[in-house]
Protein backbone atom coordinates (compact mmCIF):
# COMPACT_ATOMS: atom_id res chain seq x y z
CA UNK A 1 0.00 0.00 0.00
CA UNK A 2 1.28 3.47 -0.87
CA UNK A 3 -0.43 5.03 2.13
CA UNK A 4 -1.26 3.88 5.65
CA UNK A 5 -4.08 5.24 7.78
CA UNK A 6 -3.96 5.44 11.55
CA UNK A 7 -6.77 6.30 13.98
CA UNK A 8 -4.79 8.43 16.40
CA UNK A 9 -7.72 8.80 18.82
CA UNK A 10 -6.69 5.36 20.12
CA UNK A 11 -3.16 6.50 21.03
CA UNK A 12 -2.94 7.72 24.63
CA UNK A 13 -0.75 10.61 25.71
CA UNK A 14 2.80 9.34 26.05
CA UNK A 15 2.13 6.23 23.95
CA UNK A 16 4.05 5.20 20.82
CA UNK A 17 2.48 2.86 18.28
CA UNK A 18 4.21 1.18 15.38
CA UNK A 19 2.44 0.98 12.04
CA UNK A 20 3.62 -0.40 8.72
CA UNK A 21 4.15 1.86 5.75
CA UNK A 22 5.62 0.51 2.53
CA UNK A 23 6.98 -2.47 4.44
CA UNK A 24 8.77 -0.34 7.01
CA UNK A 25 7.86 0.37 10.62
CA UNK A 26 6.71 3.91 11.33
CA UNK A 27 6.53 5.15 14.91
CA UNK A 28 3.61 7.43 15.81
CA UNK A 29 4.18 9.03 19.20
CA UNK A 30 1.69 11.12 21.13
CA UNK A 31 4.32 12.98 23.12
CA UNK A 32 3.69 14.47 26.53
CA UNK A 33 4.23 18.21 27.06
CA UNK A 34 7.41 17.38 28.96
CA UNK A 35 8.77 15.29 26.09
CA UNK A 36 8.06 18.11 23.64
CA UNK A 37 9.69 20.62 26.00
CA UNK A 38 12.82 18.50 26.29
CA UNK A 39 13.14 18.32 22.52
CA UNK A 40 12.43 22.03 22.04
CA UNK A 41 15.05 23.03 24.62
CA UNK A 42 17.94 21.45 22.70
CA UNK A 43 20.42 23.81 21.03
CA UNK A 44 20.37 22.57 17.45
CA UNK A 45 23.99 23.67 17.08
CA UNK A 46 24.86 20.71 19.33
CA UNK A 47 23.11 18.11 17.16
CA UNK A 48 25.17 15.59 15.17
CA UNK A 49 22.65 16.00 12.32
CA UNK A 50 21.34 19.59 12.09
CA UNK A 51 18.76 18.85 9.36
CA UNK A 52 15.08 18.16 9.97
CA UNK A 53 14.97 15.20 7.51
CA UNK A 54 11.27 15.90 7.18
CA UNK A 55 9.79 15.04 3.79
CA UNK A 56 7.01 17.56 4.40
CA UNK A 57 9.53 20.44 4.52
CA UNK A 58 12.40 21.82 2.45
CA UNK A 59 15.49 19.57 2.46
CA UNK A 60 17.55 22.28 4.19
CA UNK A 61 15.05 22.88 7.05
CA UNK A 62 16.84 22.83 10.42
CA UNK A 63 16.19 20.08 12.99
CA UNK A 64 14.17 22.16 15.44
CA UNK A 65 11.47 20.31 17.36
CA UNK A 66 8.78 22.21 15.46
CA UNK A 67 10.28 21.05 12.17
CA UNK A 68 10.35 17.44 13.36
CA UNK A 69 6.83 17.28 14.80
CA UNK A 70 3.49 17.64 13.08
CA UNK A 71 2.66 21.18 12.00
CA UNK A 72 0.12 22.68 14.40
CA UNK A 73 0.00 19.42 16.41
CA UNK A 74 3.47 19.46 17.90
CA UNK A 75 2.75 16.67 20.37
CA UNK A 76 2.72 14.21 17.45
CA UNK A 77 5.98 12.80 16.18
CA UNK A 78 5.90 10.53 13.13
CA UNK A 79 9.20 8.92 12.12
CA UNK A 80 10.37 5.93 10.10
CA UNK A 81 11.53 3.32 12.63
CA UNK A 82 14.70 2.29 10.86
CA UNK A 83 18.04 3.21 12.44
CA UNK A 84 20.06 5.39 10.09
CA UNK A 85 23.21 3.42 10.92
CA UNK A 86 22.58 -0.06 9.51
CA UNK A 87 18.82 -0.38 9.56
CA UNK A 88 17.86 -2.07 12.84
CA UNK A 89 14.56 -1.14 14.48
CA UNK A 90 15.21 1.05 17.53
CA UNK A 91 13.36 0.50 20.82
CA UNK A 92 10.91 3.24 21.86
CA UNK A 93 11.31 5.41 24.96
CA UNK A 94 14.72 4.01 25.74
CA UNK A 95 18.23 5.41 25.77
CA UNK A 96 19.89 8.41 27.32
CA UNK A 97 17.70 10.98 25.57
CA UNK A 98 14.29 9.41 26.14
CA UNK A 99 13.43 8.73 22.51
CA UNK A 100 14.83 5.54 21.01
CA UNK A 101 17.76 3.25 21.59
CA UNK A 102 19.01 1.08 18.77
CA UNK A 103 19.87 -2.35 20.18
CA UNK A 104 22.37 -3.16 17.43
CA UNK A 105 25.21 -0.70 18.08
CA UNK A 106 23.81 1.71 20.64
CA UNK A 107 22.53 4.78 18.80
CA UNK A 108 20.51 7.07 21.07
CA UNK A 109 17.73 9.25 19.64
CA UNK A 110 15.95 12.04 21.49
CA UNK A 111 12.24 12.82 21.93
CA UNK A 112 12.22 14.41 18.47
CA UNK A 113 13.83 11.31 16.91
CA UNK A 114 17.13 13.12 16.40
CA UNK A 115 20.38 11.22 16.69
CA UNK A 116 22.25 12.33 19.81
CA UNK A 117 24.86 9.67 20.49
CA UNK A 118 26.24 6.58 18.79
CA UNK A 119 27.16 5.62 15.24
CA UNK A 120 23.95 6.58 13.38
CA UNK A 121 24.69 9.52 11.07
CA UNK A 122 21.21 10.99 10.62
CA UNK A 123 17.99 11.75 12.43
CA UNK A 124 15.16 9.25 12.00
CA UNK A 125 13.39 10.40 8.82
CA UNK A 126 9.95 11.98 8.95
CA UNK A 127 7.79 10.47 6.16
CA UNK A 128 5.18 12.41 4.21
CA UNK A 129 2.01 12.52 6.30
CA UNK A 130 -1.13 14.56 6.95
CA UNK A 131 -3.69 14.78 9.72
CA UNK A 132 -7.39 15.00 8.90
CA UNK A 133 -9.12 16.54 11.87
CA UNK A 134 -8.06 15.20 15.24
CA UNK A 135 -8.38 11.49 14.59
CA UNK A 136 -7.08 10.44 11.20
CA UNK A 137 -3.43 10.32 10.19
CA UNK A 138 -2.45 9.34 6.67
CA UNK A 139 1.16 8.36 6.07
CA UNK A 140 2.48 8.49 2.51
FE1 LIG B 1 21.35 1.13 14.83
FE2 LIG B 1 23.80 0.29 14.19
S1 LIG B 1 21.92 -0.23 13.23
S2 LIG B 1 23.20 1.58 15.80
Coordinates of N, CA and C and ligand atoms in Angstrom, one line a residue:
X1 N 0.8 -1.2 0.0 CA 0.0 0.0 0.0 C 0.9 1.3 0.0
X2 N 0.5 2.2 -0.8 CA 1.3 3.5 -0.9 C 1.0 4.3 0.4
X3 N -0.2 4.2 0.9 CA -0.4 5.0 2.1 C -0.9 4.1 3.3
X4 N -0.7 4.6 4.5 CA -1.3 3.9 5.6 C -2.1 4.9 6.5
X5 N -3.2 4.4 7.0 CA -4.1 5.2 7.8 C -4.1 4.8 9.2
X6 N -4.0 5.7 10.1 CA -4.0 5.4 11.5 C -5.0 6.3 12.2
X7 N -5.8 5.6 13.1 CA -6.8 6.3 14.0 C -6.0 6.7 15.2
X8 N -5.6 8.0 15.3 CA -4.8 8.4 16.4 C -5.6 8.7 17.7
X9 N -6.9 8.6 17.6 CA -7.7 8.8 18.8 C -7.5 7.6 19.8
X10 N -6.9 6.5 19.3 CA -6.7 5.4 20.1 C -5.3 5.4 20.8
X11 N -4.5 6.4 20.5 CA -3.2 6.5 21.0 C -3.1 7.5 22.2
X12 N -2.9 6.9 23.4 CA -2.9 7.7 24.6 C -1.7 8.7 24.7
X13 N -1.9 9.7 25.5 CA -0.7 10.6 25.7 C 0.4 9.8 26.2
X14 N 1.6 10.0 25.6 CA 2.8 9.3 26.1 C 3.0 8.0 25.3
X15 N 2.0 7.5 24.6 CA 2.1 6.2 23.9 C 2.7 6.3 22.5
X16 N 3.5 5.3 22.2 CA 4.0 5.2 20.8 C 3.4 4.0 20.2
X17 N 2.9 4.1 19.0 CA 2.5 2.9 18.3 C 3.3 2.7 17.0
X18 N 3.5 1.5 16.6 CA 4.2 1.2 15.4 C 3.2 0.7 14.3
X19 N 3.3 1.4 13.2 CA 2.4 1.0 12.0 C 3.4 0.7 10.9
X20 N 2.8 -0.1 9.9 CA 3.6 -0.4 8.7 C 3.3 0.6 7.6
X21 N 4.3 1.0 6.9 CA 4.2 1.9 5.8 C 5.2 1.4 4.7
X22 N 4.7 1.0 3.6 CA 5.6 0.5 2.5 C 6.6 -0.5 3.1
X23 N 6.1 -1.4 3.9 CA 7.0 -2.5 4.4 C 7.9 -2.1 5.6
X24 N 7.9 -0.8 5.9 CA 8.8 -0.3 7.0 C 7.9 0.0 8.2
X25 N 8.6 -0.1 9.4 CA 7.9 0.4 10.6 C 7.9 1.9 10.7
X26 N 6.8 2.5 11.1 CA 6.7 3.9 11.3 C 6.2 4.1 12.7
X27 N 6.9 4.9 13.5 CA 6.5 5.2 14.9 C 5.7 6.4 14.9
X28 N 4.5 6.3 15.6 CA 3.6 7.4 15.8 C 3.5 7.6 17.3
X29 N 4.0 8.8 17.8 CA 4.2 9.0 19.2 C 3.4 10.2 19.6
X30 N 2.5 10.0 20.5 CA 1.7 11.1 21.1 C 2.5 11.6 22.3
X31 N 3.4 12.6 22.1 CA 4.3 13.0 23.1 C 3.6 13.8 24.2
X32 N 4.2 13.6 25.4 CA 3.7 14.5 26.5 C 4.3 15.9 26.4
X33 N 3.7 16.8 27.1 CA 4.2 18.2 27.1 C 5.7 18.2 27.5
X34 N 6.0 17.4 28.5 CA 7.4 17.4 29.0 C 8.4 16.8 27.9
X35 N 7.9 15.8 27.2 CA 8.8 15.3 26.1 C 9.0 16.3 25.0
X36 N 7.9 17.1 24.7 CA 8.1 18.1 23.6 C 9.0 19.2 24.1
X37 N 8.8 19.6 25.4 CA 9.7 20.6 26.0 C 11.2 20.2 26.0
X38 N 11.4 19.0 26.3 CA 12.8 18.5 26.3 C 13.4 18.6 24.9
X39 N 12.6 18.3 23.9 CA 13.1 18.3 22.5 C 13.3 19.8 22.1
X40 N 12.4 20.6 22.5 CA 12.4 22.0 22.0 C 13.6 22.8 22.7
X41 N 14.0 22.3 23.9 CA 15.1 23.0 24.6 C 16.5 22.8 24.1
X42 N 16.6 21.8 23.2 CA 17.9 21.5 22.7 C 18.5 22.5 21.7
X43 N 19.7 22.9 21.9 CA 20.4 23.8 21.0 C 20.8 23.0 19.8
X44 N 20.2 23.4 18.6 CA 20.4 22.6 17.5 C 21.8 22.6 16.9
X45 N 22.6 23.6 17.4 CA 24.0 23.7 17.1 C 24.8 22.5 17.7
X46 N 24.2 21.8 18.7 CA 24.9 20.7 19.3 C 24.5 19.4 18.7
X47 N 23.6 19.4 17.7 CA 23.1 18.1 17.2 C 24.1 17.5 16.1
X48 N 24.3 16.2 16.2 CA 25.2 15.6 15.2 C 24.6 15.8 13.8
X49 N 23.3 15.8 13.6 CA 22.6 16.0 12.3 C 21.7 17.2 12.5
X50 N 22.1 18.4 11.9 CA 21.3 19.6 12.1 C 20.1 19.7 11.2
X51 N 19.9 18.7 10.3 CA 18.8 18.8 9.4 C 17.5 18.1 9.8
X52 N 16.3 18.7 9.5 CA 15.1 18.2 10.0 C 14.8 16.8 9.4
X53 N 15.2 16.5 8.2 CA 15.0 15.2 7.5 C 13.5 14.9 7.5
X54 N 12.7 16.0 7.2 CA 11.3 15.9 7.2 C 10.8 16.1 5.7
X55 N 10.2 15.0 5.2 CA 9.8 15.0 3.8 C 8.7 16.0 3.5
X56 N 8.1 16.6 4.6 CA 7.0 17.6 4.4 C 7.6 19.0 4.3
X57 N 8.9 19.1 4.5 CA 9.5 20.4 4.5 C 10.7 20.5 3.5
X58 N 11.2 21.7 3.3 CA 12.4 21.8 2.4 C 13.5 20.9 3.0
X59 N 14.4 20.4 2.0 CA 15.5 19.6 2.5 C 16.5 20.3 3.4
X60 N 16.6 21.6 3.3 CA 17.5 22.3 4.2 C 16.9 22.8 5.5
X61 N 15.7 22.4 5.8 CA 15.1 22.9 7.1 C 15.9 22.4 8.2
X62 N 16.1 23.2 9.2 CA 16.8 22.8 10.4 C 16.0 21.9 11.3
X63 N 16.8 21.1 12.2 CA 16.2 20.1 13.0 C 15.6 20.6 14.3
X64 N 14.9 21.7 14.2 CA 14.2 22.2 15.4 C 13.1 21.2 15.8
X65 N 12.6 21.2 17.0 CA 11.5 20.3 17.4 C 10.2 20.6 16.5
X66 N 9.9 21.9 16.3 CA 8.8 22.2 15.5 C 8.9 21.6 14.1
X67 N 10.1 21.6 13.5 CA 10.3 21.0 12.2 C 10.3 19.5 12.1
X68 N 10.4 18.9 13.3 CA 10.3 17.4 13.4 C 8.9 16.9 13.6
X69 N 8.2 17.7 14.4 CA 6.8 17.3 14.8 C 5.8 17.6 13.7
X70 N 4.6 17.3 14.0 CA 3.5 17.6 13.1 C 3.1 19.1 13.2
X71 N 3.0 19.8 12.0 CA 2.7 21.2 12.0 C 1.3 21.5 12.7
X72 N 1.3 22.3 13.7 CA 0.1 22.7 14.4 C -0.3 21.6 15.4
X73 N 0.3 20.5 15.5 CA 0.0 19.4 16.4 C 1.3 18.9 16.9
X74 N 2.1 19.8 17.6 CA 3.5 19.5 17.9 C 3.7 18.3 18.9
X75 N 2.6 17.9 19.5 CA 2.8 16.7 20.4 C 3.0 15.4 19.5
X76 N 2.6 15.4 18.3 CA 2.7 14.2 17.5 C 4.1 14.2 16.8
X77 N 4.7 13.0 16.9 CA 6.0 12.8 16.2 C 5.8 11.5 15.3
X78 N 6.1 11.7 14.1 CA 5.9 10.5 13.1 C 7.3 10.3 12.5
X79 N 7.9 9.2 12.7 CA 9.2 8.9 12.1 C 9.3 7.5 11.6
X80 N 10.1 7.3 10.6 CA 10.4 5.9 10.1 C 11.3 5.2 11.1
X81 N 10.8 4.0 11.5 CA 11.5 3.3 12.6 C 12.7 2.4 12.1
X82 N 13.6 3.0 11.4 CA 14.7 2.3 10.9 C 15.9 3.1 11.2
X83 N 16.8 2.5 12.0 CA 18.0 3.2 12.4 C 18.8 3.6 11.2
X84 N 19.3 4.9 11.2 CA 20.1 5.4 10.1 C 21.5 4.9 10.0
X85 N 21.9 4.1 11.0 CA 23.2 3.4 10.9 C 23.1 2.2 9.9
X86 N 22.6 1.1 10.4 CA 22.6 -0.1 9.5 C 21.2 -0.7 9.5
X87 N 20.2 0.1 9.9 CA 18.8 -0.4 9.6 C 18.1 -1.2 10.6
X88 N 18.6 -1.4 11.8 CA 17.9 -2.1 12.8 C 16.7 -1.2 13.3
X89 N 15.7 -1.9 14.0 CA 14.6 -1.1 14.5 C 14.9 -0.7 15.9
X90 N 14.9 0.6 16.2 CA 15.2 1.1 17.5 C 14.0 0.8 18.5
X91 N 14.4 0.8 19.8 CA 13.4 0.5 20.8 C 12.9 1.8 21.4
X92 N 11.5 2.0 21.5 CA 10.9 3.2 21.9 C 11.1 3.6 23.3
X93 N 11.2 4.9 23.6 CA 11.3 5.4 25.0 C 12.4 4.7 25.8
X94 N 13.5 4.6 25.1 CA 14.7 4.0 25.7 C 15.9 4.9 25.4
X95 N 17.0 4.7 26.1 CA 18.2 5.4 25.8 C 18.4 6.7 26.6
X96 N 19.5 7.3 26.4 CA 19.9 8.4 27.3 C 19.1 9.7 27.1
X97 N 18.4 9.8 25.9 CA 17.7 11.0 25.6 C 16.2 10.8 25.5
X98 N 15.7 9.6 26.0 CA 14.3 9.4 26.1 C 13.5 9.1 24.9
X99 N 14.2 9.0 23.7 CA 13.4 8.7 22.5 C 13.5 7.3 22.1
X100 N 14.6 6.9 21.4 CA 14.8 5.5 21.0 C 16.3 5.1 21.3
X101 N 16.4 3.8 21.5 CA 17.8 3.3 21.6 C 17.8 2.1 20.6
X102 N 18.8 2.2 19.7 CA 19.0 1.1 18.8 C 19.8 0.0 19.4
X103 N 19.2 -1.3 19.5 CA 19.9 -2.4 20.2 C 21.1 -2.9 19.5
X104 N 21.3 -2.5 18.2 CA 22.4 -3.2 17.4 C 23.7 -2.6 17.8
X105 N 23.9 -1.3 17.8 CA 25.2 -0.7 18.1 C 25.1 0.5 19.0
X106 N 23.9 0.7 19.6 CA 23.8 1.7 20.6 C 23.7 3.1 20.2
X107 N 22.8 3.4 19.2 CA 22.5 4.8 18.8 C 21.4 5.3 19.7
X108 N 21.5 6.5 20.2 CA 20.5 7.1 21.1 C 19.8 8.2 20.3
X109 N 18.5 8.2 20.3 CA 17.7 9.3 19.6 C 16.9 10.0 20.7
X110 N 16.7 11.3 20.5 CA 15.9 12.0 21.5 C 14.4 12.0 21.2
X111 N 13.7 12.8 22.0 CA 12.2 12.8 21.9 C 11.7 13.5 20.7
X112 N 12.6 14.0 19.8 CA 12.2 14.4 18.5 C 12.8 13.4 17.4
X113 N 13.3 12.3 17.8 CA 13.8 11.3 16.9 C 15.1 11.7 16.3
X114 N 15.8 12.7 16.9 CA 17.1 13.1 16.4 C 18.3 12.3 17.0
X115 N 19.2 12.0 16.2 CA 20.4 11.2 16.7 C 21.2 12.1 17.6
X116 N 21.5 11.6 18.8 CA 22.3 12.3 19.8 C 23.6 11.7 20.2
X117 N 23.6 10.4 20.1 CA 24.9 9.7 20.5 C 24.9 8.3 19.8
X118 N 26.1 7.9 19.4 CA 26.2 6.6 18.8 C 26.5 6.7 17.3
X119 N 26.6 5.6 16.6 CA 27.2 5.6 15.2 C 26.2 6.1 14.2
X120 N 24.9 6.2 14.4 CA 24.0 6.6 13.4 C 24.3 8.0 12.9
X121 N 24.3 8.2 11.6 CA 24.7 9.5 11.1 C 23.6 10.5 11.0
X122 N 22.3 10.1 10.9 CA 21.2 11.0 10.6 C 20.1 10.8 11.6
X123 N 19.2 11.8 11.7 CA 18.0 11.8 12.4 C 17.1 10.7 11.8
X124 N 16.2 10.1 12.6 CA 15.2 9.2 12.0 C 14.3 10.1 11.0
X125 N 14.1 9.6 9.8 CA 13.4 10.4 8.8 C 11.9 10.5 9.1
X126 N 11.4 11.7 8.8 CA 9.9 12.0 8.9 C 9.3 11.7 7.6
X127 N 8.4 10.8 7.5 CA 7.8 10.5 6.2 C 6.7 11.5 5.8
X128 N 6.3 11.5 4.5 CA 5.2 12.4 4.2 C 3.9 12.0 5.0
X129 N 3.2 12.9 5.6 CA 2.0 12.5 6.3 C 1.1 13.7 6.4
X130 N -0.2 13.5 6.7 CA -1.1 14.6 7.0 C -2.2 14.1 8.0
X131 N -2.6 15.0 8.8 CA -3.7 14.8 9.7 C -5.0 15.3 9.1
X132 N -6.1 14.5 9.3 CA -7.4 15.0 8.9 C -8.2 15.1 10.2
X133 N -8.5 16.4 10.6 CA -9.1 16.5 11.9 C -8.2 16.1 13.0
X134 N -8.8 15.6 14.1 CA -8.1 15.2 15.2 C -7.9 13.7 15.3
X135 N -8.4 12.9 14.4 CA -8.4 11.5 14.6 C -7.6 10.7 13.5
X136 N -7.6 11.3 12.3 CA -7.1 10.4 11.2 C -5.7 10.9 10.7
X137 N -4.8 10.0 10.7 CA -3.4 10.3 10.2 C -3.2 9.5 9.0
X138 N -2.8 10.1 7.9 CA -2.5 9.3 6.7 C -1.0 9.5 6.4
X139 N -0.3 8.4 6.3 CA 1.2 8.4 6.1 C 1.4 8.0 4.6
X140 N 2.2 8.8 3.9 CA 2.5 8.5 2.5 C 1.7 9.4 1.6
Ligands
LIG1 FE1 21.4 1.1 14.8 FE2 23.8 0.3 14.2 S1 21.9 -0.2 13.2 S2 23.2 1.6 15.8

